[in-house]
Short mmCIF file of C-alpha atoms in Angstrom, two decimals:
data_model
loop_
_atom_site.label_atom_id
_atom_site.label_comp_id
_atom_site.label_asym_id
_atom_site.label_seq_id
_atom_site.Cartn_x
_atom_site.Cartn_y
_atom_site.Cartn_z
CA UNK A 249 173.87 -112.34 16.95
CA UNK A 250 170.68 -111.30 15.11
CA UNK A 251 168.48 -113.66 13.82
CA UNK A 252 165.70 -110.86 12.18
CA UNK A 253 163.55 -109.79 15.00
CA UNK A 254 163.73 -106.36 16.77
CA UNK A 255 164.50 -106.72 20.25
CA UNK A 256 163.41 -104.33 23.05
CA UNK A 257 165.95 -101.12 23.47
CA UNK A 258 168.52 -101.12 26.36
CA UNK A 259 166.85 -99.89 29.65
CA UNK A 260 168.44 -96.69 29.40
CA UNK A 261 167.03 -95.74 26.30
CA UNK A 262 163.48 -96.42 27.35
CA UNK A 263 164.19 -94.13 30.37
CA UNK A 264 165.59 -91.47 27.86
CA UNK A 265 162.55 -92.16 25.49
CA UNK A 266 159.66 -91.48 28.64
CA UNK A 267 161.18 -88.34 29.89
CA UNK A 268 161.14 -87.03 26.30
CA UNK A 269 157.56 -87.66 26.23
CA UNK A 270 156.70 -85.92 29.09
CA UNK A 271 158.43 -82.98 28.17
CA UNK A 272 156.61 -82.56 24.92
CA UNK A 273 153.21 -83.29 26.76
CA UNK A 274 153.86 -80.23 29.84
CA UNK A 275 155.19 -77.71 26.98
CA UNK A 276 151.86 -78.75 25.22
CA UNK A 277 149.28 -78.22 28.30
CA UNK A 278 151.36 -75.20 29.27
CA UNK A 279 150.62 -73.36 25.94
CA UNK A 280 147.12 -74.71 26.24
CA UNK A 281 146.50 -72.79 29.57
CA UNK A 282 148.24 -69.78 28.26
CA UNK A 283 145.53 -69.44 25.28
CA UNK A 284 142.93 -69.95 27.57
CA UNK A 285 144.03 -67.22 30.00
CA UNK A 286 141.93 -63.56 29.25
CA UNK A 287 143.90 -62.13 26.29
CA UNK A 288 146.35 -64.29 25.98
CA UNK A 289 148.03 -63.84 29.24
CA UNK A 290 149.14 -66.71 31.66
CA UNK A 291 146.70 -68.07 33.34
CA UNK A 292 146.24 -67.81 36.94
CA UNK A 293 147.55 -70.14 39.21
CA UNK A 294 145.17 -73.29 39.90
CA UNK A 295 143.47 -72.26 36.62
CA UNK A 296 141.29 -75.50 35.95
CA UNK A 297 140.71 -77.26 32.65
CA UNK A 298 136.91 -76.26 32.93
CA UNK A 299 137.08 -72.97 31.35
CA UNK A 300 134.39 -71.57 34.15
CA UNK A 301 134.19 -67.74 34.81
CA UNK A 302 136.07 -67.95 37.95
CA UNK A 303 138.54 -70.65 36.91
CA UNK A 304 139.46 -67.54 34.26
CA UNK A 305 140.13 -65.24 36.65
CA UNK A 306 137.53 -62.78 35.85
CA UNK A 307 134.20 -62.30 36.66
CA UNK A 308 131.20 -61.90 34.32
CA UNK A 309 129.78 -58.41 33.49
CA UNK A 310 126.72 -56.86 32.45
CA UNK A 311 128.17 -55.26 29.19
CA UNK A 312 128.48 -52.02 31.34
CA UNK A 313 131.14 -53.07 33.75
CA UNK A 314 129.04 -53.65 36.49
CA UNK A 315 128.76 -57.91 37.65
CA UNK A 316 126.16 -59.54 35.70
CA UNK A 317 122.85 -60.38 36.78
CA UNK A 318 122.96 -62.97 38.94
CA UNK A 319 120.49 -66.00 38.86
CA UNK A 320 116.78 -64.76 39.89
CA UNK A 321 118.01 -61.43 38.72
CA UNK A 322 115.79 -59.65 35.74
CA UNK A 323 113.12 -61.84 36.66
CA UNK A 324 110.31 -59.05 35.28
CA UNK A 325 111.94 -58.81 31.78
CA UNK A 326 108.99 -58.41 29.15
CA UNK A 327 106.77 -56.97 32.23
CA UNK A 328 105.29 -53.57 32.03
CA UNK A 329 104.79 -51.39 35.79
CA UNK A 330 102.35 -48.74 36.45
CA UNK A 331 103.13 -46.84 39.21
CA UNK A 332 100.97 -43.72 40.34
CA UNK A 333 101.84 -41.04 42.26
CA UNK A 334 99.02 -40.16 44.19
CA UNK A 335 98.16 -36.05 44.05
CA UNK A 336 100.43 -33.76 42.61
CA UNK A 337 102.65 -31.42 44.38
CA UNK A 338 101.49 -28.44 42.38
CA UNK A 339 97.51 -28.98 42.81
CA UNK A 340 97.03 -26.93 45.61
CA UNK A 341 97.75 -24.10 43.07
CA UNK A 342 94.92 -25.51 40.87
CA UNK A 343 92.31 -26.68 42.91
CA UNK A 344 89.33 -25.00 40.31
CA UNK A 345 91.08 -27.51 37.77
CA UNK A 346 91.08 -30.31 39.85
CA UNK A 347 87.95 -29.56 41.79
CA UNK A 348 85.69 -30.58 38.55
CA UNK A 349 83.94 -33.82 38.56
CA UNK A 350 84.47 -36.50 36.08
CA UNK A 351 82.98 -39.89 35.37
CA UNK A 352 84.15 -42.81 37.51
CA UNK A 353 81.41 -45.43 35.83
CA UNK A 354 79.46 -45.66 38.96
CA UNK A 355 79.03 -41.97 40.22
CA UNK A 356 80.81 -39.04 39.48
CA UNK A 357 84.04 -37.40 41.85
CA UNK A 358 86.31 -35.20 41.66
CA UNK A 359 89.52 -35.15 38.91
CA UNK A 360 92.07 -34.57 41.56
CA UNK A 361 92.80 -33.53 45.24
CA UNK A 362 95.50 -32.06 47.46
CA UNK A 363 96.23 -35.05 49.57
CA UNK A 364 97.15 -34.89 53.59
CA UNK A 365 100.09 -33.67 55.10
CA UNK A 366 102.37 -34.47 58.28
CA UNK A 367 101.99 -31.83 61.09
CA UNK A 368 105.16 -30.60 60.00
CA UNK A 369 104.12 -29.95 56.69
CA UNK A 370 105.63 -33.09 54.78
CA UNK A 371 103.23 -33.36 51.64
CA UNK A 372 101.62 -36.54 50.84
CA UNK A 373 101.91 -35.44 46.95
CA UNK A 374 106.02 -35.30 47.89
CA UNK A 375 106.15 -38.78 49.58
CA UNK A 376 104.05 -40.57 46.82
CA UNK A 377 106.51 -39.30 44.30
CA UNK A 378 109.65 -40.23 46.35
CA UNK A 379 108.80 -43.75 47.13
CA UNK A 380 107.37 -44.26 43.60
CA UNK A 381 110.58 -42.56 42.02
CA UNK A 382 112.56 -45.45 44.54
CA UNK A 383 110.29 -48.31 43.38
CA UNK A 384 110.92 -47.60 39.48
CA UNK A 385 114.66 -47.67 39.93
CA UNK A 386 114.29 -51.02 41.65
CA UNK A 387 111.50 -52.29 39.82
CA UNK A 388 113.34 -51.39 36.74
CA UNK A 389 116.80 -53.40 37.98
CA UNK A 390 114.19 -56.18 37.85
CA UNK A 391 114.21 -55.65 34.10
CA UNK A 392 110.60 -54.40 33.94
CA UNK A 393 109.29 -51.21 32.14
CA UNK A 394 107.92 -49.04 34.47
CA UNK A 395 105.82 -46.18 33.62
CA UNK A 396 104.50 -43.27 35.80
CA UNK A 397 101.34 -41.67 35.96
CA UNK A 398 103.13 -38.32 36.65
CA UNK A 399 106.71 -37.57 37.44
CA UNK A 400 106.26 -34.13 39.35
CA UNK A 401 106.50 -32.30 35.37
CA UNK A 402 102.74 -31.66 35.50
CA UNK A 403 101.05 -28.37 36.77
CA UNK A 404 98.34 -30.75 38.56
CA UNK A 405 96.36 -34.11 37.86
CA UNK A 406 96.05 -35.93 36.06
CA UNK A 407 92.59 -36.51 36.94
CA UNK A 408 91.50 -39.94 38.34
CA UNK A 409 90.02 -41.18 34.68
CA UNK A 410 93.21 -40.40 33.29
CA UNK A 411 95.47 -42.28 35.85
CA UNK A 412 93.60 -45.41 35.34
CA UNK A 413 94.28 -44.70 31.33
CA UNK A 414 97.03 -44.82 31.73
CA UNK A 415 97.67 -48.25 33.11
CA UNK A 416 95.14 -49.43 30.73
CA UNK A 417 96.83 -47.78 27.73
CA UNK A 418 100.13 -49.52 28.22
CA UNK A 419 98.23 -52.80 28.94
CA UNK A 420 100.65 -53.24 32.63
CA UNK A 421 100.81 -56.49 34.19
CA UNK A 422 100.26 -54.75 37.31
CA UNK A 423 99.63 -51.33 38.38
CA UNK A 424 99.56 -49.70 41.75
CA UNK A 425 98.92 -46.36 43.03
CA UNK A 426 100.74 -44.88 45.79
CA UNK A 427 99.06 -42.62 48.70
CA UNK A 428 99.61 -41.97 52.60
CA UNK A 429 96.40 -41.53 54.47
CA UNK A 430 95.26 -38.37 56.75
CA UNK A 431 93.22 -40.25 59.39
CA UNK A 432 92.91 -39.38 63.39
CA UNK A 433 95.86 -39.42 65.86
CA UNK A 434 96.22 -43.07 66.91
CA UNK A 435 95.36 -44.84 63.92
CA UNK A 436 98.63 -46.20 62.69
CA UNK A 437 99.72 -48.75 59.81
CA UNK A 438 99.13 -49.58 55.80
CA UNK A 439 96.32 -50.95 53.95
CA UNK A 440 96.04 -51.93 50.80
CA UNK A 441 92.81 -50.99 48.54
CA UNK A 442 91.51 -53.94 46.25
CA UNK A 443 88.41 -53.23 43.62
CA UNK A 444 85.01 -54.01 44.63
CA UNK A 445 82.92 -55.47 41.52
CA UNK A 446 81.32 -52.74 39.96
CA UNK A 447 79.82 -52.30 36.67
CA UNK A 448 78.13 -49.27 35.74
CA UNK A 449 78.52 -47.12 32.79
CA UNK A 450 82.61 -47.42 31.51
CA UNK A 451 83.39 -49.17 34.36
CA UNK A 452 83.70 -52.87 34.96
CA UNK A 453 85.68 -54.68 37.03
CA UNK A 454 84.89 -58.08 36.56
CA UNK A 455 88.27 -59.18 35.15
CA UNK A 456 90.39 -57.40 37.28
CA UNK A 457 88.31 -58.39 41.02
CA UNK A 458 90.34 -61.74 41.27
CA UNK A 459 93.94 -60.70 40.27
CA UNK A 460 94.08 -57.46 42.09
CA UNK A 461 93.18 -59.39 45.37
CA UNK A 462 96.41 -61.40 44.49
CA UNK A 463 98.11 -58.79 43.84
CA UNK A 464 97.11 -56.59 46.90
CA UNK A 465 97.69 -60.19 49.05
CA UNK A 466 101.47 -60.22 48.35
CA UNK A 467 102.14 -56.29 47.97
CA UNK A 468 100.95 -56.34 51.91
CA UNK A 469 102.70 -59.40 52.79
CA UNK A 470 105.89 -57.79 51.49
CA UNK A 471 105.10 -54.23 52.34
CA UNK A 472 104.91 -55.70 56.31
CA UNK A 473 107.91 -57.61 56.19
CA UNK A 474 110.41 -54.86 54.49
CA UNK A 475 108.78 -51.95 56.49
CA UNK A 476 108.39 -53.41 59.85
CA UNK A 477 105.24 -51.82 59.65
CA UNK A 478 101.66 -53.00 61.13
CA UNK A 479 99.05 -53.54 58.72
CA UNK A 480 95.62 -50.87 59.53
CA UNK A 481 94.33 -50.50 63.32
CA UNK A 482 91.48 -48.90 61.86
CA UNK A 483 91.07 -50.08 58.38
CA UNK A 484 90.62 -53.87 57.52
CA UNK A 485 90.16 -55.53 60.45
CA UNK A 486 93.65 -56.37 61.23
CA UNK A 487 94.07 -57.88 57.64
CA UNK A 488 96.17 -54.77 55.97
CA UNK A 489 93.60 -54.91 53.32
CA UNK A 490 90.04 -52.79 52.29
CA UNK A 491 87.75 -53.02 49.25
CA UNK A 492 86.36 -50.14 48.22
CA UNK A 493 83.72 -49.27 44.90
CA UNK A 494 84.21 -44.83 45.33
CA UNK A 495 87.94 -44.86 43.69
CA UNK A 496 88.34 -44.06 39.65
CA UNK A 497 91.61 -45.21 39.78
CA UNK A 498 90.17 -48.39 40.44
CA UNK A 499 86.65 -48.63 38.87
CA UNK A 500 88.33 -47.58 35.45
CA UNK A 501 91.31 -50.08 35.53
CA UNK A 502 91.22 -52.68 33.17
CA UNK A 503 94.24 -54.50 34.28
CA UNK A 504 95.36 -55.62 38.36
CA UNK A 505 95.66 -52.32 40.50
CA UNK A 506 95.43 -51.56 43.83
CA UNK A 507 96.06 -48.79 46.40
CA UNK A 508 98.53 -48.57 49.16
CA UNK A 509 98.27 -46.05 51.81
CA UNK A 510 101.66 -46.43 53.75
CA UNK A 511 100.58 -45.13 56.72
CA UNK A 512 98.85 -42.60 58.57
CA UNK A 513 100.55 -39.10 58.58
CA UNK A 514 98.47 -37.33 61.03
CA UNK A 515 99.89 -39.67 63.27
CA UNK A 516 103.02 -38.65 64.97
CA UNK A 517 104.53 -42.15 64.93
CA UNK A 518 103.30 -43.04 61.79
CA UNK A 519 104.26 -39.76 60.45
CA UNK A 520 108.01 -40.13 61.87
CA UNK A 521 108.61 -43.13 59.72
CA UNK A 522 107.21 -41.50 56.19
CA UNK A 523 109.57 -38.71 56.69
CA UNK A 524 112.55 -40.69 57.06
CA UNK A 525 114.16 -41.51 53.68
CA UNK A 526 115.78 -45.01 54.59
CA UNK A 527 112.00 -45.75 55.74
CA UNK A 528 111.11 -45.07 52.08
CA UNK A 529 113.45 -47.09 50.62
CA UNK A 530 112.24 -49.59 52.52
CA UNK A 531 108.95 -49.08 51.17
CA UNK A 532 110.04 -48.92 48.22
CA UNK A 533 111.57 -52.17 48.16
CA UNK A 534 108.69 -53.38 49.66
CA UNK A 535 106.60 -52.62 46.90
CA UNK A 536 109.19 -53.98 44.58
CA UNK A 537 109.16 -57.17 46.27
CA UNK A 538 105.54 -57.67 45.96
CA UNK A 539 104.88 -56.49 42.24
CA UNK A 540 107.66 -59.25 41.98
CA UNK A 541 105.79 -62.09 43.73
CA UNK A 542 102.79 -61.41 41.99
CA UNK A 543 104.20 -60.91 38.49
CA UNK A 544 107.44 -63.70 38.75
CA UNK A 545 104.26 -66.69 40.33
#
């Protein structure tokens, strides 16, 4: 008997009613995952509602296939490098050209030189350009712009003035020139050569004194720790690090630079680690790793 109201279905049809319902609402999140899958194809099992690279199933790229940086990664975009090869390979077939003196502000020296040797005849000219040529490729997976002094595509030089133009021209955050020292038997490990205050004719350091200690602080820090190497046993006092007022490379700079002498090659021990390429690389990285620390503070 009705009396006008609507009265609650059977049971059964309730029962009917809720599995209907939850068909319609799995067909719904099924097609859901499906369009969030990579081009349109089912998504992989466990996918999550979040959407996040891995919950996709694919990992994120660099545009060039390769995995994207990852965080810390590119930390010297905007940052310009200036790495110097010290000598040039070719110079010994030059020395009248390099053996003229130009102005260094304080006194006057010589454009170029030869640079030491190993024993075995291992050129200090080729090691500067191998470890630089390994610190650019690292330096520039850091995102930095790095630009050389020379790449081995000169017939000798550039003279002293003109490596510290360089750096200057391009205004680098940093700028470092590479070299291997040619010192007595027994006199093993790096050092790192900061600018002494000087100001004399176009040269004038006062700007550059401070930062170019930091830098040369954490280049030998890093140096040490990815080389294995000791700092100096006969240069710096057991601190890795030397100031010097004779070097146009430095006296001209007008932004941070410093030296690095990697080692000793007249030393048989020292000299058996700057031959060996995974030694460079290490170097290399080295170097890296401090031009990093200094620039990414």
């Amino acid at each position: 008997m009705s009396n006008g109201s609507t009265f609650p279905p059977p049971r059964r049809s309730r029962g009917i009613l809720l599995i209907l319902v939850a068909v319609v609402m799995a067909v719904g999140v099924g097609g859901w995952l499906v369009w969030r899958s990579p081009g349109g194809g089912p998504a992989p099992a466990g996918a999550a509602a979040s959407g996040s690279p891995t919950d996709r199933g694919s990992a994120p790229t660099d545009g060039t296939g390769g995995p994207a940086p990852t965080d810390g990664a590119h930390r010297l975009q905007g940052r310009t490098v200036l790495l110097d090869p010290g000598h040039n390979p070719h110079n010994r077939d030059h020395t009248e050209r390099i053996a003229r003196l130009v102005d260094i502000g304080n006194e006057r020296k010589e454009c170029d030189t030869t640079g030491t040797a190993t024993n075995g005849g291992y050129a200090e000219a080729e090691f500067t350009l191998d470890v630089v040529r390994r610190a650019r490729a690292l330096l520039k997976a850091e995102g930095a712009k790095v630009v050389l002094t020379q790449d081995g595509d000169r017939p000798y030089g550039p003279c002293v003035n003109e490596r510290a133009a360089a750096g200057n021209e391009v205004h680098a955050d940093a700028a470092l020139s590479v070299h291997a020292d040619g010192s007595d038997p027994g006199n093993r490990g790096f050092h790192v050569i900061l600018p002494a205050p000087v100001s004399a004719g176009a040269a004038d350091t006062s700007a550059i004194v401070g930062p170019s200690r930091q830098l040369g602080e954490r280049l030998a820090d890093r140096f040490a720790a990815a080389t294995g190497s000791a700092r100096s046993n006969y240069v710096g006092h057991g601190t890795g690090l030397d100031v010097r007022s004779d070097l146009g490379g430095l006296n001209l700079s007008t932004v941070p630079k410093v030296f690095i002498e990697c080692g000793n090659m007249r030393d048989p021990k020292d000299a058996a680690q700057l031959t060996d390429a995974q030694w460079r690389e290490k170097a290399a990285r080295g170097i890296t790793e401090g031009i990093t620390d200094f620039l990414a503070r």
